[in-house]
Amino acid sequence: MQTFNPEQMMAKDRREFGEHGGVAPSISRSSTFTVMEPGTMPEIFQGEKGPDQGGCFLYSRHFNPTVDVLSRYLAAMEGTESAICTASGMSAISCTILQLCHSGDHVIASDTIYGGSHALFAELLPQMNIHTTFVDITDTAAVAAAFTENTRVVYTEAFGNPTLRVADIPSLTELAHQKGASLVVDNTFSPAIISPAMLGADVVVHSMTKFINGASDVIAGAICASRDFVLQLMDLHTGRVLLLGPTMDPRAAFDIIQRLPHLPIRMREHSRRAMAMAEFLQETGAAITYPGLPSFSQHALAGQLINEGYGFGGILTLDCGNGEKANRLMGILQNEENFGYIAVSLGYFDTLMSCSSSSTSSEIPEAEQMRMGLSPGLLRISMGLTGSLNERLDQMKRAVEKAGLD
Ligand code: PLP
């Protein structure tokens, strides 16, 4: 278990007040910013007086004061020097990869990642002559064998979507660095729980759409990395975030700023409930996957990587055997038991359920899905925080019986 305390780090960095002494920060919605002296403008453009140098803001696609506050809190949470927020998780991932890789470069990616990320590596990036080898990220020998002289990035999710495979971040860092490559980790499933940068990762990306925002009402992303990398992403000539333009709206930033302080409390509760549900389902003999269960094949590794006190995360999977049974169970859980919603996404305060193979992983060809252990009946459950836990366990018990899964 790690001793890094993301909660303490974030609290230490909270020093933002609103106008008139507001305890909530103000939203700075201006798209452009004025300067006192005309001579200051060229200096900002020449990279001499930007906000990052204690100078002036220029234009909100570059830096924005409210978005900057959120970026600072995220850097504190992940233990990185700096961070930059983006309009979505996908833009955080694509801008990071495009900044690190040029035409002719090579990526090694985990074969069990979010379907959109898989499509980016398997279908879009090859059109730019950036090619990816997909590997079982838990097989260190396979990762080592996949390097070519052009490998620039090793890409993985901390807990893989939806198989929950755990990436051995310290070992992957060592391998990547030996070969001069960067390790990029998507930490969407495990904010506060795992701190990839503290374990060696070079860049940590997030879909803040999920747990970090926690209310399923904002699409947002973040890139946490060194100050140098963030400045590269914002470079006036080649910065992928600045020039491709996935700018975060300051209003979205404000919403997330106000929810970030209770993220650690929420993660503890998501974990507590997911653990209880996993234990309960395991007792019924169900095919359950949850990193907190001692029966989980990588339980010991997960235990080494997590920060103390936040549990093993809010996501579990239940293999119902086939798609038909999974759909039957979801239908009963939503429409008869009021247990949660049939919806993609995760990290909401209510429970969300989806059948990954036909939804968020459907971009991945069937044969590859089978290889990565994603069966058509695999139900991904993002355990919410609402209702009493005992009531949720009862609802699940009845639904499993009614669906004929027991
Ligand atoms: N990374 C993971 C692990 C995801 O599950 C998702 C979306 O489901 C994304 C990235 C993409 O995030 P967004 O929808 O915010 O672009």
PDB file of N, CA and C and ligand atoms in Angstrom, residues 88-91 93 114 117 157 161 186 188-189 207-210 219-220 346 380, ligand 1:
ATOM      1  N   SER A  88     -12.649  17.039 -22.873  1.00  0.00           N
ATOM      2  CA  SER A  88     -13.123  15.651 -22.725  1.00  0.00           C
ATOM      3  C   SER A  88     -11.939  14.758 -22.366  1.00  0.00           C
ATOM      4  N   GLY A  89     -12.263  13.565 -21.912  1.00  0.00           N
ATOM      5  CA  GLY A  89     -11.202  12.585 -21.658  1.00  0.00           C
ATOM      6  C   GLY A  89     -10.504  12.199 -22.947  1.00  0.00           C
ATOM      7  N   MET A  90     -11.288  12.030 -24.027  1.00  0.00           N
ATOM      8  CA  MET A  90     -10.674  11.631 -25.295  1.00  0.00           C
ATOM      9  C   MET A  90      -9.695  12.678 -25.809  1.00  0.00           C
ATOM     10  N   SER A  91     -10.021  13.970 -25.605  1.00  0.00           N
ATOM     11  CA  SER A  91      -9.078  14.991 -26.093  1.00  0.00           C
ATOM     12  C   SER A  91      -7.818  14.988 -25.227  1.00  0.00           C
ATOM     13  N   ILE A  93      -6.462  12.308 -23.962  1.00  0.00           N
ATOM     14  CA  ILE A  93      -5.684  11.159 -24.434  1.00  0.00           C
ATOM     15  C   ILE A  93      -5.077  11.456 -25.810  1.00  0.00           C
ATOM     16  N   TYR A 114     -10.608   1.338 -22.701  1.00  0.00           N
ATOM     17  CA  TYR A 114     -11.885   1.896 -23.179  1.00  0.00           C
ATOM     18  C   TYR A 114     -11.964   1.800 -24.717  1.00  0.00           C
ATOM     19  N   SER A 117     -10.632   4.686 -26.827  1.00  0.00           N
ATOM     20  CA  SER A 117      -9.162   4.757 -26.845  1.00  0.00           C
ATOM     21  C   SER A 117      -8.622   3.674 -27.772  1.00  0.00           C
ATOM     22  N   GLU A 157      -4.411   1.694 -18.864  1.00  0.00           N
ATOM     23  CA  GLU A 157      -5.304   2.217 -17.830  1.00  0.00           C
ATOM     24  C   GLU A 157      -4.870   1.585 -16.510  1.00  0.00           C
ATOM     25  N   ASN A 161     -10.511  -0.964 -18.393  1.00  0.00           N
ATOM     26  CA  ASN A 161     -11.945  -0.888 -18.669  1.00  0.00           C
ATOM     27  C   ASN A 161     -12.292  -1.951 -19.706  1.00  0.00           C
ATOM     28  N   ASP A 186      -4.019   6.112 -17.967  1.00  0.00           N
ATOM     29  CA  ASP A 186      -5.372   6.643 -17.826  1.00  0.00           C
ATOM     30  C   ASP A 186      -5.880   6.204 -16.443  1.00  0.00           C
ATOM     31  N   THR A 188      -8.785   7.117 -14.993  1.00  0.00           N
ATOM     32  CA  THR A 188     -10.210   7.450 -14.885  1.00  0.00           C
ATOM     33  C   THR A 188     -10.947   6.596 -13.859  1.00  0.00           C
ATOM     34  N   PHE A 189     -10.621   5.299 -13.767  1.00  0.00           N
ATOM     35  CA  PHE A 189     -11.331   4.400 -12.858  1.00  0.00           C
ATOM     36  C   PHE A 189     -10.896   4.580 -11.398  1.00  0.00           C
ATOM     37  N   SER A 207     -10.533  10.983 -17.729  1.00  0.00           N
ATOM     38  CA  SER A 207     -11.844  11.446 -18.151  1.00  0.00           C
ATOM     39  C   SER A 207     -12.488  11.940 -16.860  1.00  0.00           C
ATOM     40  N   MET A 208     -12.558  13.261 -16.704  1.00  0.00           N
ATOM     41  CA  MET A 208     -13.176  13.808 -15.479  1.00  0.00           C
ATOM     42  C   MET A 208     -14.695  13.708 -15.545  1.00  0.00           C
ATOM     43  N   THR A 209     -15.192  13.297 -16.718  1.00  0.00           N
ATOM     44  CA  THR A 209     -16.619  13.031 -16.910  1.00  0.00           C
ATOM     45  C   THR A 209     -17.131  12.026 -15.876  1.00  0.00           C
ATOM     46  N   LYS A 210     -16.213  11.198 -15.333  1.00  0.00           N
ATOM     47  CA  LYS A 210     -16.611  10.055 -14.521  1.00  0.00           C
ATOM     48  C   LYS A 210     -16.554  10.416 -13.022  1.00  0.00           C
ATOM     49  N   ILE A 219     -18.813  16.840 -19.498  1.00  0.00           N
ATOM     50  CA  ILE A 219     -17.792  16.057 -20.206  1.00  0.00           C
ATOM     51  C   ILE A 219     -16.480  16.828 -20.039  1.00  0.00           C
ATOM     52  N   ALA A 220     -15.457  16.189 -19.535  1.00  0.00           N
ATOM     53  CA  ALA A 220     -14.201  16.907 -19.275  1.00  0.00           C
ATOM     54  C   ALA A 220     -13.031  15.941 -19.145  1.00  0.00           C
ATOM     55  N   LEU A 346     -19.706   6.008 -16.017  1.00  0.00           N
ATOM     56  CA  LEU A 346     -19.460   5.463 -14.677  1.00  0.00           C
ATOM     57  C   LEU A 346     -19.103   6.608 -13.753  1.00  0.00           C
ATOM     58  N   ARG A 380     -20.884  -4.461 -16.541  1.00  0.00           N
ATOM     59  CA  ARG A 380     -20.041  -3.565 -15.743  1.00  0.00           C
ATOM     60  C   ARG A 380     -20.947  -2.750 -14.835  1.00  0.00           C
TER      61      ARG A 380
HETATM   62  N1  PLP B   1     -10.930   6.716 -20.508  1.00  0.00           N
HETATM   63  C1  PLP B   1     -11.773   5.812 -19.961  1.00  0.00           C
HETATM   64  C2  PLP B   1     -11.219   4.730 -19.089  1.00  0.00           C
HETATM   65  C3  PLP B   1     -13.143   5.871 -20.222  1.00  0.00           C
HETATM   66  O1  PLP B   1     -13.961   4.949 -19.675  1.00  0.00           O
HETATM   67  C4  PLP B   1     -13.637   6.895 -21.076  1.00  0.00           C
HETATM   68  C5  PLP B   1     -15.078   7.005 -21.400  1.00  0.00           C
HETATM   69  O2  PLP B   1     -15.878   6.139 -21.077  1.00  0.00           O
HETATM   70  C6  PLP B   1     -12.738   7.817 -21.625  1.00  0.00           C
HETATM   71  C7  PLP B   1     -11.401   7.700 -21.312  1.00  0.00           C
HETATM   72  C8  PLP B   1     -13.205   8.921 -22.532  1.00  0.00           C
HETATM   73  O3  PLP B   1     -13.656   9.992 -21.779  1.00  0.00           O
HETATM   74  P1  PLP B   1     -14.646  11.136 -22.304  1.00  0.00           P
HETATM   75  O4  PLP B   1     -15.970  10.489 -22.587  1.00  0.00           O
HETATM   76  O5  PLP B   1     -14.684  12.125 -21.176  1.00  0.00           O
HETATM   77  O6  PLP B   1     -14.050  11.706 -23.541  1.00  0.00           O
END
